[in-house]
Tab-separated table of C-alpha atoms in Angstrom:
chain	number	residue	atom	x	y	z
A	1	MET	CA	-0.992	3.661	-25.975
A	2	ASP	CA	-3.291	6.311	-25.907
A	3	GLU	CA	-4.982	4.544	-22.956
A	4	LEU	CA	-1.667	4.049	-20.982
A	5	LEU	CA	-0.684	7.702	-21.505
A	6	LYS	CA	-4.176	8.918	-20.131
A	7	LEU	CA	-4.059	6.728	-17.135
A	8	TYR	CA	-0.418	7.853	-16.270
A	9	THR	CA	-1.397	11.775	-16.717
A	10	GLU	CA	-4.488	11.081	-14.470
A	11	LEU	CA	-2.038	9.349	-11.885
A	12	LEU	CA	0.450	12.109	-12.060
A	13	ARG	CA	-2.345	14.746	-11.456
A	14	VAL	CA	-3.520	12.940	-8.389
A	15	TYR	CA	-0.032	12.244	-7.127
A	16	THR	CA	1.048	15.718	-7.841
A	17	GLU	CA	-1.915	17.252	-6.017
A	18	GLN	CA	-1.263	15.050	-2.770
A	19	VAL	CA	2.603	15.738	-2.782
A	20	GLN	CA	1.688	19.487	-2.927
A	21	LYS	CA	-0.735	19.202	-0.028
A	22	LEU	CA	1.982	17.456	2.205
A	23	GLU	CA	4.361	20.110	1.274
A	24	ALA	CA	1.647	22.656	2.364
A	25	LEU	CA	1.321	20.880	5.597
A	26	LYS	CA	5.063	20.733	6.045
A	27	THR	CA	5.346	24.456	5.592
A	28	GLU	CA	2.704	25.202	7.883
A	29	ARG	CA	3.968	23.126	10.743
A	30	SER	CA	7.456	23.927	10.377
A	31	LYS	CA	6.579	27.307	11.482
A	32	GLU	CA	6.165	25.918	14.959
A	33	HIS	CA	8.612	23.004	14.864
A	34	ARG	CA	11.522	22.185	12.879
A	35	MET	CA	10.735	19.433	10.720
A	36	GLU	CA	12.955	17.058	8.824
A	37	TRP	CA	11.212	15.168	6.258
A	38	VAL	CA	10.596	15.020	2.431
A	39	PRO	CA	6.931	15.133	1.617
A	40	GLN	CA	7.136	12.783	-1.705
A	41	MET	CA	9.659	10.401	0.188
A	42	ALA	CA	7.165	10.127	3.007
A	43	LEU	CA	4.200	9.377	0.723
A	44	ASN	CA	6.297	6.959	-1.625
A	45	SER	CA	7.387	5.048	1.497
A	46	ARG	CA	3.649	4.320	2.533
A	47	ILE	CA	2.155	3.885	-0.813
A	48	PHE	CA	1.984	-0.086	-0.336
A	49	THR	CA	1.738	0.040	3.501
A	50	TYR	CA	-1.363	-1.752	4.447
A	51	ASP	CA	-4.290	0.562	5.721
A	52	GLU	CA	-4.333	-1.403	8.694
A	53	TYR	CA	-0.923	-0.004	9.764
A	54	LEU	CA	-1.564	3.438	8.582
A	55	GLN	CA	-4.396	3.784	10.663
A	56	ASN	CA	-3.063	2.371	13.895
A	57	SER	CA	-2.248	5.024	16.600
A	58	PHE	CA	1.699	4.752	15.985
A	59	HIS	CA	1.114	6.365	12.276
A	60	GLY	CA	-1.733	8.459	13.351
A	61	GLY	CA	-3.220	8.241	9.884
A	62	PHE	CA	-0.230	10.013	8.173
A	63	CYS	CA	-0.384	9.562	4.472
A	64	TYR	CA	-3.405	7.405	4.914
A	65	GLU	CA	-6.003	9.798	2.841
A	66	GLU	CA	-3.270	10.428	0.276
A	67	LYS	CA	-2.510	6.815	-0.343
A	68	ASN	CA	-5.982	6.048	-0.748
A	69	LEU	CA	-6.749	8.734	-3.326
A	70	ILE	CA	-3.714	7.488	-5.531
A	71	MET	CA	-3.809	3.933	-4.968
A	72	PRO	CA	-6.812	3.333	-7.673
A	73	HIS	CA	-4.990	5.195	-10.446
A	74	LEU	CA	-1.798	3.447	-9.516
A	75	VAL	CA	-3.145	-0.002	-9.599
A	76	LYS	CA	-4.794	0.791	-13.041
A	77	PHE	CA	-1.713	2.097	-14.545
A	78	ILE	CA	0.797	-0.466	-13.290
A	79	ALA	CA	-1.488	-3.285	-14.526
A	80	ASN	CA	-1.928	-1.825	-17.705
A	81	TYR	CA	1.636	-0.976	-18.048
A	82	ASP	CA	2.876	-4.446	-17.274
A	83	TYR	CA	0.532	-6.135	-19.922
A	84	SER	CA	1.573	-3.590	-22.526
A	85	SER	CA	3.583	-4.838	-25.456
A	86	ASP	CA	7.459	-3.563	-25.359
A	87	GLU	CA	6.607	-1.174	-28.276
A	88	VAL	CA	3.742	0.492	-26.455
A	89	LYS	CA	6.015	0.716	-23.230
A	90	LYS	CA	8.957	2.548	-25.372
A	91	GLU	CA	6.380	4.801	-27.134
A	92	PHE	CA	4.908	5.716	-23.696
A	93	GLU	CA	8.191	6.480	-22.349
A	94	ASN	CA	9.034	8.905	-24.924
A	95	GLN	CA	5.538	10.740	-24.728
A	96	LYS	CA	4.854	10.706	-21.147
A	97	PRO	CA	4.422	13.916	-19.456
A	98	LYS	CA	7.285	15.394	-17.424
A	99	ASN	CA	7.345	17.692	-14.388
A	100	ASP	CA	8.919	18.008	-11.102
A	101	TYR	CA	6.682	15.180	-9.369
A	102	GLN	CA	7.190	12.738	-12.318
A	103	ARG	CA	10.563	11.364	-11.382
A	104	HIS	CA	9.337	10.838	-7.581
A	105	LEU	CA	6.455	8.992	-9.088
A	106	ASP	CA	8.552	6.849	-11.108
A	107	ASP	CA	10.588	5.724	-8.180
A	108	VAL	CA	7.306	3.970	-6.854
A	109	LEU	CA	6.332	2.580	-10.436
A	110	TYR	CA	9.232	0.853	-12.257
A	111	LYS	CA	10.318	-2.284	-10.787
A	112	ASN	CA	11.631	-5.419	-12.242
A	113	ILE	CA	8.669	-7.410	-10.958
A	114	LEU	CA	5.231	-8.003	-12.414
A	115	PHE	CA	2.763	-6.082	-10.066
A	116	ILE	CA	0.664	-9.287	-9.790
A	117	ASP	CA	3.641	-11.172	-8.461
A	118	PHE	CA	4.514	-8.389	-5.958
A	119	LEU	CA	0.822	-8.509	-4.715
A	120	LYS	CA	1.200	-12.412	-4.320
A	121	TYR	CA	4.439	-11.867	-2.565
A	122	GLN	CA	2.607	-9.513	0.017
A	123	LEU	CA	-0.147	-12.274	0.611
A	124	ARG	CA	2.664	-14.889	1.239
A	125	GLU	CA	4.320	-12.401	3.763
A	126	LEU	CA	0.905	-11.935	5.776
A	127	GLN	CA	0.840	-15.662	5.823
A	128	GLU	CA	4.331	-16.190	7.213
A	129	LEU	CA	3.585	-13.345	9.699
A	130	GLN	CA	0.351	-15.221	10.933
A	131	TYR	CA	2.493	-18.275	11.646
A	132	THR	CA	4.742	-16.362	13.953
A	133	PHE	CA	1.737	-15.468	16.124
A	134	LYS	CA	1.491	-18.068	19.093
A	135	ILE	CA	-1.897	-19.280	19.911
A	136	PRO	CA	-2.975	-18.991	23.413
A	137	SER	CA	-3.644	-22.253	25.307
A	138	GLN	CA	-6.453	-22.592	27.846
A	139	PRO	CA	-5.215	-23.405	31.634
A	140	SER	CA	-5.381	-27.156	32.326
A	141	ARG	CA	-6.654	-26.535	36.111
A	142	LYS	CA	-10.197	-25.350	36.423
A	143	ASN	CA	-9.374	-23.270	39.405
A	144	ALA	CA	-6.287	-21.276	37.942
A	145	THR	CA	-8.196	-17.843	37.980
A	146	ARG	CA	-5.014	-15.587	37.147
A	147	GLN	CA	-3.876	-18.018	34.397
A	148	PHE	CA	-7.619	-17.998	32.854
A	149	ALA	CA	-7.666	-14.061	33.026
A	150	LYS	CA	-4.458	-13.966	31.234
A	151	TYR	CA	-5.646	-16.574	28.712
A	152	LYS	CA	-8.758	-14.269	27.950
A	153	THR	CA	-6.457	-11.235	27.135
A	154	ASP	CA	-3.996	-13.091	25.192
A	155	ARG	CA	-6.741	-14.761	23.141
A	156	ASP	CA	-8.405	-11.418	22.491
A	157	GLU	CA	-4.933	-9.896	21.353
A	158	TYR	CA	-4.357	-13.126	19.165
A	159	PHE	CA	-7.690	-12.498	17.373
A	160	GLU	CA	-7.121	-8.823	17.173
A	161	LYS	CA	-3.913	-9.471	15.198
A	162	ILE	CA	-5.517	-12.221	12.941
A	163	ASN	CA	-8.354	-9.933	12.350
A	164	GLY	CA	-5.881	-7.085	11.377
A	165	LEU	CA	-3.992	-9.591	8.994
A	166	ASN	CA	-7.319	-10.593	7.490
A	167	ARG	CA	-7.992	-6.883	6.622
A	168	CYS	CA	-4.672	-6.587	5.038
A	169	ARG	CA	-5.304	-9.721	3.022
A	170	ASP	CA	-8.626	-8.076	1.823
A	171	GLU	CA	-6.929	-5.158	0.875
A	172	VAL	CA	-4.317	-6.988	-1.271
A	173	ASN	CA	-7.032	-9.415	-2.639
A	174	GLU	CA	-8.964	-6.653	-3.936
A	175	ARG	CA	-5.890	-5.206	-5.757
A	176	ILE	CA	-5.236	-8.673	-7.277
A	177	LYS	CA	-8.907	-8.704	-8.557
A	178	ILE	CA	-8.311	-5.299	-10.310
A	179	VAL	CA	-4.910	-6.305	-11.858
A	180	GLU	CA	-6.628	-9.671	-13.000
A	181	GLY	CA	-9.435	-7.916	-14.407
A	182	ILE	CA	-7.228	-5.603	-16.576
A	183	LYS	CA	-5.128	-8.634	-17.750
A	184	LYS	CA	-8.433	-10.119	-19.188
A	185	GLU	CA	-9.390	-6.913	-20.671
A	186	VAL	CA	-5.911	-6.523	-22.414
A	187	GLU	CA	-5.887	-10.057	-23.747
A	188	LYS	CA	-9.041	-9.488	-25.501
């Protein structure tokens, strides 16, 4: 129980720091432009978004650093919480620290599914996404210069998408290894 409380306290501290950093950023930028976003909701919505997508030009890296500072603490806590007994969970709920950000953090944490199942679902989702990518085919005529040029660009785009999916898979597999390691420690 003490380990769970310690992990949660550290997670809450890091989460609070990152949300406060985003609040300061919003305050600073709202002086120039009107901004309609809630920092903790923006961060929560990106917690389980793959790094590959957070780093692309569309997102501009928004919440990438914050997510990566929170994620190691989050994974350890959720895995330990999932594999704790019901009595430990009840005792933890009664003793956990409370502050303004705790409720927002709990929105991310408590789901009715085991974290390892959620991670395996993410892997299946990535595999299904890969099936939607069309593999480019080489033109049949040898003198089809335009078609061959299009084939080369399509092939490069295809492998870029596949490499991006592989980086997402690596991220999820890393989390799965951490969770399985914690499960083995708890079972001892």
